[in-house]
Amino acid sequence: MENLQCQCGHVNPPGTKLCESCGRSLTEKDQNSKLVDMRYEGTARRSQTYNKSIIDKIWNFFSSVKVGVSIIVVLLVAAAIGTILPQQAFVPATTETAIQEYYADTYGSIGRVYHFLGFHDLYSSYWFIALVGMLAISLVIASLDRFVPLYKSLKNQRVLRHPSFMDKQRIYAEGPGAEDTLQKAETKLKELKYNVRTDKNGLLAEKGRFSRWGPYVNHIGLIIFLFGVMLRMIPGFYIDESLWLREGETRAIPEVPGYYLESKNFELENYSGEGEEEVFGEALDRVGTVAKNYQTDVVLYQKPEDALPGADDSQEVVKEFPIRVNQPLKFDGYAIYQMDYRLDELKAMTFALTNKETEESLGELTIDLIDPEDIYELESGSTVELLGYYPDFSGFEDGEPQTATPLPNNPGFLVELTTPETPEGETSFITIQNTVEPLGENDYKLAFQSVETRDVSGLTVRKDSTLPILGLGGLIFMIGVAQGMYFNHRRFWIQQKADGTILLAGHTNKNWFGLKKDLDQVVEHASLPAYTDQQDEIDKAEKAEKEGEALS
Amino acid sequence: MNLADLSSNLLYVAFIAYLIATFVFGGAVKGNKEGTFKSEKRWGRVAITITVIGFIANLGYFFTRWGATGHAPLSNMFEFTTAFGMTLVGGFIILYILYKTPVLGMIVLPVALLIIAFASMFPSEVSPLIPALQTNWLAIHVSTVVIAEGILAISAAAGLIYLLKVVDLTKRSKQRFWLEAIMYSLVLVLGFVVVSTFFSATGYEAEFTYVDKEGADAAITYSMPPIFGMNEYVALTEDAMTPLIETPALVHAGKLTTVLWSVIVGTVLYWLIRLVFRKRIAALLKPFVKNVNLQLMDEIGYRAIIIGFPVFTLGALIFAMIWAQIAWSRFWGWDPKEVWALITWLFYAAYLHLRLGKGWQGEKSAWLAVIGFVIIMFNLVAVNLIIAGLHSYA
């Protein structure tokens, strides 16, 4: 394509609609239209100019508003589909097959189809992420396609424009003027906080140009936000671990080297409906119990880097803190949240070694259910040897006891009992409900005495270094939106011809009402000729024509 | 009288003031036969005064309830929905000050009344906050959202007025159908209010046990005669009506019963109106919009969105994410309420692009504004009551 030379001599890049220098219309269509199209100042947008190579086609595709809106609508519909049934993260199943079964069992054929189509994990599906990616590309390309030429054009604005540019502006006036008209107009416009530039017999007054950058600024904010979200995939930026911590236990914090956490106490408090909470009585009667507080009192320790492994005495207390919902423990860029809990987990069980016949006890032993000992020696000289420990006994398989989980939900013990009377030893398998004696009837048994329990806190360990980036993106977006929506770009061009005639044109990107209010003041002060809103004239003419048709 | 009682009395005052103001606004618009706007201005001033009095009472309700409960009254279905009705009126007052349009009040106030009446059908006793809600972010996040939604809803009201004026009701068309569908759905809400009030006034209750979708035993109390029975239900109340249809475990027959009763009563009401006036509801309203300045309505609709959209972004996305990060350890988790907030935001973003980039003004814009309101209501009603998630507090 060739450059376009205007009558004024200025050479414009191909695709320009209004001469960059004098504002004359360069295409026949624009020359014949009553009003000039001022969007993007009539500059050459790449997408409107080239359409040959594959790159042109891609560029044009993504710079189109229609395509952008279509992507938004498709994303919107897809997001809605993802809420028809719960996403897999919210269903009580963890393995791939269990999840599939859950959808089929709970939701029948709808669930089966939903799962088959991958909608159970819609928001992490490749096509959904691809859609978000397309939106990002569209944001970048559509913005560049418009911003670059607009910026250039507004930066290089000439004061004097060709009369054919002026009389095709929506606000236009032509009429006689006095000698000091221009000066008076200039003073008034400056008073109204316009930037005024003059050149020979004309002036250009401008206000709020920065509002034109609003859309591009808010798009930059969105891009920064999406970039921040993408960064989380890079190792080190983002940590999400869970930590189950029992009362009294100290554990290394996963993925947080050098730090340890001890739980002193877990507390679950419900509303009582009494005293100060009496106002809640009615509500509590209706819904039952309502939790008031979940809290884990923790101590955070740090082990210096040069400490010897296993040397516990070098731990320093960093902080004592009650972690509650909405009040995470924060340290060194990490945060630990109260997310879940298990009340009354079994901690230790106490048994008495008892003679079955006489009911005589040979002493007691307490088995720690997290860290049991191999052999317990009683004062009487008897021993209890723990041959096998099954914290969550789930039955036998090939004669072997099995454990479902490592948590002490249903502990089972395979023990050998040795007493002075039975030095050979007797084998017994003990669970909470019953005792099995696999090798024949025994003389002794372990009689259950008592159990100790404690609470377990479900904590989440989190680090998210992308948060400042996301915050910045959000802030820039809001600034851009305010900049573009609540301010507007107003301009007036005024020229005085040699015979004293004044030409006046005005333009704003929005809020014509505000522009006219400004202009009214200038017209009055500088006795400018009365202006017309040419758009209104056109609308009126069209309306009259329509009514005319309706009558005939 | 304690603070909680004072609070509910103030809500009554607000309700009645809005009701009166509706008719005065209607009279102001209708009385303007010559289109000179003189009487309209005078009666409009009376009506807005009544509205403002109602709004002050409404604010009084809000803050006295805050005092009574010890937390911002935005924590359950009753409180949030009532606040939505209030911000809707607040948004209207702002736009009335800017544009002086009584006809807007004639549409907004009845909708606000419907919303407040709808809210009152939910348990309204003072309820305690669960740990996740015990933070100032409750007041910050939810109040911003409810203000934004109130303002955005004004744009739908302006859109509706625009459509009432431009849609030709004498000819069969898609537009005529959908416009009447909007009116019909408003009457359905009225149906819900009427039928709920009726059965709660008569003290209807029927208890059942059933088996839920996880296969566990559960119990339910119907407050309306059960049309649908829960999965494998057993009646506990002796003289209760036997459900006509038993639903599978997936469907919550109790809620479905409420919906069907509302539809039945709402439809009866709708056809009664049609029979009495022998006109569509849209046609009944048509004379009121005769003098409406279309350009102005378009401008109000747009203005409401450019005020509401940034507030919505701030409240429903930015504040929401900050709080989610503090309470749930992640700023975003694709919880249904979060997703629908994003959908609402994307929708209004699309609206703005179509309007500013594709020149969608006037009627197209008006339809979009009405759809936006439908999305907001869906997020409020359906997402809370049907789609379970972290936000189902009601």
CSV table of N, CA, C and O in Angstrom, one decimal, chain A residues 96-140:
chain,number,residue,atom,x,y,z
A,96,GLU,N,-9.5,-40.6,40.9
A,96,GLU,CA,-10.1,-40.4,39.6
A,96,GLU,C,-11.4,-41.2,39.5
A,96,GLU,O,-12.4,-40.7,39.1
A,97,THR,N,-11.3,-42.5,39.8
A,97,THR,CA,-12.5,-43.4,39.7
A,97,THR,C,-13.5,-43.0,40.7
A,97,THR,O,-14.7,-43.1,40.3
A,98,ALA,N,-13.1,-42.7,41.9
A,98,ALA,CA,-14.1,-42.4,42.9
A,98,ALA,C,-14.9,-41.1,42.5
A,98,ALA,O,-16.1,-41.1,42.7
A,99,ILE,N,-14.2,-40.2,41.9
A,99,ILE,CA,-14.9,-39.0,41.5
A,99,ILE,C,-15.9,-39.3,40.4
A,99,ILE,O,-17.0,-38.8,40.4
A,100,GLN,N,-15.4,-40.1,39.4
A,100,GLN,CA,-16.3,-40.5,38.3
A,100,GLN,C,-17.6,-41.2,38.9
A,100,GLN,O,-18.7,-40.9,38.5
A,101,GLU,N,-17.4,-42.1,39.8
A,101,GLU,CA,-18.5,-42.8,40.4
A,101,GLU,C,-19.4,-41.9,41.2
A,101,GLU,O,-20.6,-42.0,41.1
A,102,TYR,N,-18.8,-40.9,41.9
A,102,TYR,CA,-19.6,-40.0,42.6
A,102,TYR,C,-20.6,-39.2,41.7
A,102,TYR,O,-21.8,-39.1,42.1
A,103,TYR,N,-20.1,-38.7,40.6
A,103,TYR,CA,-20.9,-38.0,39.7
A,103,TYR,C,-22.1,-38.9,39.2
A,103,TYR,O,-23.2,-38.5,39.1
A,104,ALA,N,-21.7,-40.1,38.8
A,104,ALA,CA,-22.7,-41.0,38.2
A,104,ALA,C,-23.7,-41.4,39.3
A,104,ALA,O,-24.9,-41.4,39.0
A,105,ASP,N,-23.3,-41.7,40.5
A,105,ASP,CA,-24.2,-42.1,41.6
A,105,ASP,C,-25.1,-41.0,42.0
A,105,ASP,O,-26.3,-41.2,42.3
A,106,THR,N,-24.5,-39.8,42.2
A,106,THR,CA,-25.2,-38.8,42.8
A,106,THR,C,-26.1,-38.1,41.8
A,106,THR,O,-27.3,-37.7,42.1
A,107,TYR,N,-25.7,-37.9,40.6
A,107,TYR,CA,-26.4,-37.1,39.6
A,107,TYR,C,-26.9,-37.9,38.5
A,107,TYR,O,-27.4,-37.3,37.5
A,108,GLY,N,-26.8,-39.2,38.5
A,108,GLY,CA,-27.3,-40.0,37.4
A,108,GLY,C,-26.7,-39.7,36.1
A,108,GLY,O,-25.5,-39.4,36.0
A,109,SER,N,-27.5,-39.8,35.1
A,109,SER,CA,-27.0,-39.7,33.7
A,109,SER,C,-26.5,-38.3,33.4
A,109,SER,O,-25.5,-38.1,32.7
A,110,ILE,N,-27.1,-37.3,34.1
A,110,ILE,CA,-26.6,-35.9,33.9
A,110,ILE,C,-25.1,-35.8,34.4
A,110,ILE,O,-24.2,-35.3,33.8
A,111,GLY,N,-24.9,-36.5,35.6
A,111,GLY,CA,-23.6,-36.5,36.2
A,111,GLY,C,-22.6,-37.2,35.3
A,111,GLY,O,-21.4,-36.8,35.2
A,112,ARG,N,-23.1,-38.3,34.7
A,112,ARG,CA,-22.2,-39.1,33.9
A,112,ARG,C,-21.7,-38.2,32.7
A,112,ARG,O,-20.5,-38.2,32.3
A,113,VAL,N,-22.7,-37.6,32.0
A,113,VAL,CA,-22.4,-36.8,30.9
A,113,VAL,C,-21.4,-35.6,31.3
A,113,VAL,O,-20.5,-35.3,30.6
A,114,TYR,N,-21.8,-35.0,32.4
A,114,TYR,CA,-21.0,-33.8,32.9
A,114,TYR,C,-19.6,-34.2,33.1
A,114,TYR,O,-18.6,-33.5,32.7
A,115,HIS,N,-19.4,-35.4,33.7
A,115,HIS,CA,-18.0,-35.9,34.0
A,115,HIS,C,-17.3,-36.3,32.7
A,115,HIS,O,-16.2,-35.9,32.5
A,116,PHE,N,-18.1,-36.9,31.8
A,116,PHE,CA,-17.5,-37.3,30.5
A,116,PHE,C,-17.0,-36.1,29.7
A,116,PHE,O,-15.9,-36.2,29.1
A,117,LEU,N,-17.7,-35.0,29.8
A,117,LEU,CA,-17.3,-33.8,29.0
A,117,LEU,C,-16.2,-33.1,29.8
A,117,LEU,O,-15.7,-32.0,29.3
A,118,GLY,N,-15.8,-33.5,30.9
A,118,GLY,CA,-14.8,-32.9,31.6
A,118,GLY,C,-15.2,-31.6,32.4
A,118,GLY,O,-14.4,-30.8,32.9
A,119,PHE,N,-16.5,-31.4,32.5
A,119,PHE,CA,-17.0,-30.2,33.2
A,119,PHE,C,-16.8,-30.2,34.7
A,119,PHE,O,-16.9,-29.2,35.4
A,120,HIS,N,-16.4,-31.4,35.2
A,120,HIS,CA,-16.2,-31.5,36.7
A,120,HIS,C,-14.9,-30.8,37.1
A,120,HIS,O,-14.7,-30.6,38.3
A,121,ASP,N,-14.1,-30.5,36.1
A,121,ASP,CA,-12.9,-29.8,36.4
A,121,ASP,C,-12.7,-28.7,35.3
A,121,ASP,O,-11.6,-28.6,34.7
A,122,LEU,N,-13.8,-28.0,35.1
A,122,LEU,CA,-13.8,-27.1,33.9
A,122,LEU,C,-12.8,-26.0,34.0
A,122,LEU,O,-12.2,-25.7,33.0
A,123,TYR,N,-12.6,-25.4,35.2
A,123,TYR,CA,-11.8,-24.2,35.2
A,123,TYR,C,-10.3,-24.5,35.1
A,123,TYR,O,-9.5,-23.6,34.9
A,124,SER,N,-9.9,-25.8,35.2
A,124,SER,CA,-8.5,-26.0,34.9
A,124,SER,C,-8.3,-26.8,33.6
A,124,SER,O,-7.3,-27.3,33.3
A,125,SER,N,-9.4,-26.9,32.8
A,125,SER,CA,-9.3,-27.6,31.5
A,125,SER,C,-8.5,-26.8,30.6
A,125,SER,O,-8.5,-25.5,30.7
A,126,TYR,N,-7.9,-27.4,29.6
A,126,TYR,CA,-7.1,-26.7,28.7
A,126,TYR,C,-7.8,-25.7,27.9
A,126,TYR,O,-7.4,-24.6,27.6
A,127,TRP,N,-9.1,-26.1,27.5
A,127,TRP,CA,-9.8,-25.2,26.6
A,127,TRP,C,-10.2,-23.9,27.4
A,127,TRP,O,-10.3,-22.8,26.8
A,128,PHE,N,-10.5,-24.1,28.7
A,128,PHE,CA,-10.9,-22.9,29.4
A,128,PHE,C,-9.7,-22.0,29.6
A,128,PHE,O,-9.8,-20.7,29.4
A,129,ILE,N,-8.5,-22.5,29.9
A,129,ILE,CA,-7.3,-21.7,30.1
A,129,ILE,C,-7.0,-21.1,28.7
A,129,ILE,O,-6.6,-19.9,28.7
A,130,ALA,N,-7.2,-21.8,27.6
A,130,ALA,CA,-6.9,-21.3,26.3
A,130,ALA,C,-7.8,-20.1,26.0
A,130,ALA,O,-7.4,-19.1,25.5
A,131,LEU,N,-9.1,-20.2,26.5
A,131,LEU,CA,-10.0,-19.0,26.3
A,131,LEU,C,-9.5,-17.8,27.0
A,131,LEU,O,-9.5,-16.7,26.5
A,132,VAL,N,-9.1,-18.0,28.3
A,132,VAL,CA,-8.5,-16.9,29.1
A,132,VAL,C,-7.3,-16.3,28.4
A,132,VAL,O,-7.1,-15.1,28.3
A,133,GLY,N,-6.5,-17.2,27.8
A,133,GLY,CA,-5.3,-16.8,27.1
A,133,GLY,C,-5.7,-16.0,25.9
A,133,GLY,O,-5.1,-14.9,25.6
A,134,MET,N,-6.7,-16.4,25.1
A,134,MET,CA,-7.2,-15.6,24.0
A,134,MET,C,-7.7,-14.3,24.4
A,134,MET,O,-7.4,-13.3,23.7
A,135,LEU,N,-8.3,-14.2,25.5
A,135,LEU,CA,-8.8,-12.9,26.0
A,135,LEU,C,-7.6,-12.0,26.3
A,135,LEU,O,-7.6,-10.8,25.9
A,136,ALA,N,-6.5,-12.6,26.9
A,136,ALA,CA,-5.3,-11.8,27.2
A,136,ALA,C,-4.7,-11.3,25.9
A,136,ALA,O,-4.4,-10.1,25.8
A,137,ILE,N,-4.6,-12.2,24.9
A,137,ILE,CA,-4.1,-11.7,23.6
A,137,ILE,C,-4.9,-10.6,23.0
A,137,ILE,O,-4.4,-9.6,22.5
A,138,SER,N,-6.2,-10.8,23.0
A,138,SER,CA,-7.1,-9.8,22.5
A,138,SER,C,-6.9,-8.5,23.2
A,138,SER,O,-6.9,-7.4,22.6
A,139,LEU,N,-6.8,-8.5,24.5
A,139,LEU,CA,-6.5,-7.3,25.3
A,139,LEU,C,-5.3,-6.6,24.8
A,139,LEU,O,-5.3,-5.3,24.6
A,140,VAL,N,-4.2,-7.3,24.6
A,140,VAL,CA,-3.0,-6.7,24.2
A,140,VAL,C,-3.1,-6.1,22.7
A,140,VAL,O,-2.8,-4.9,22.5
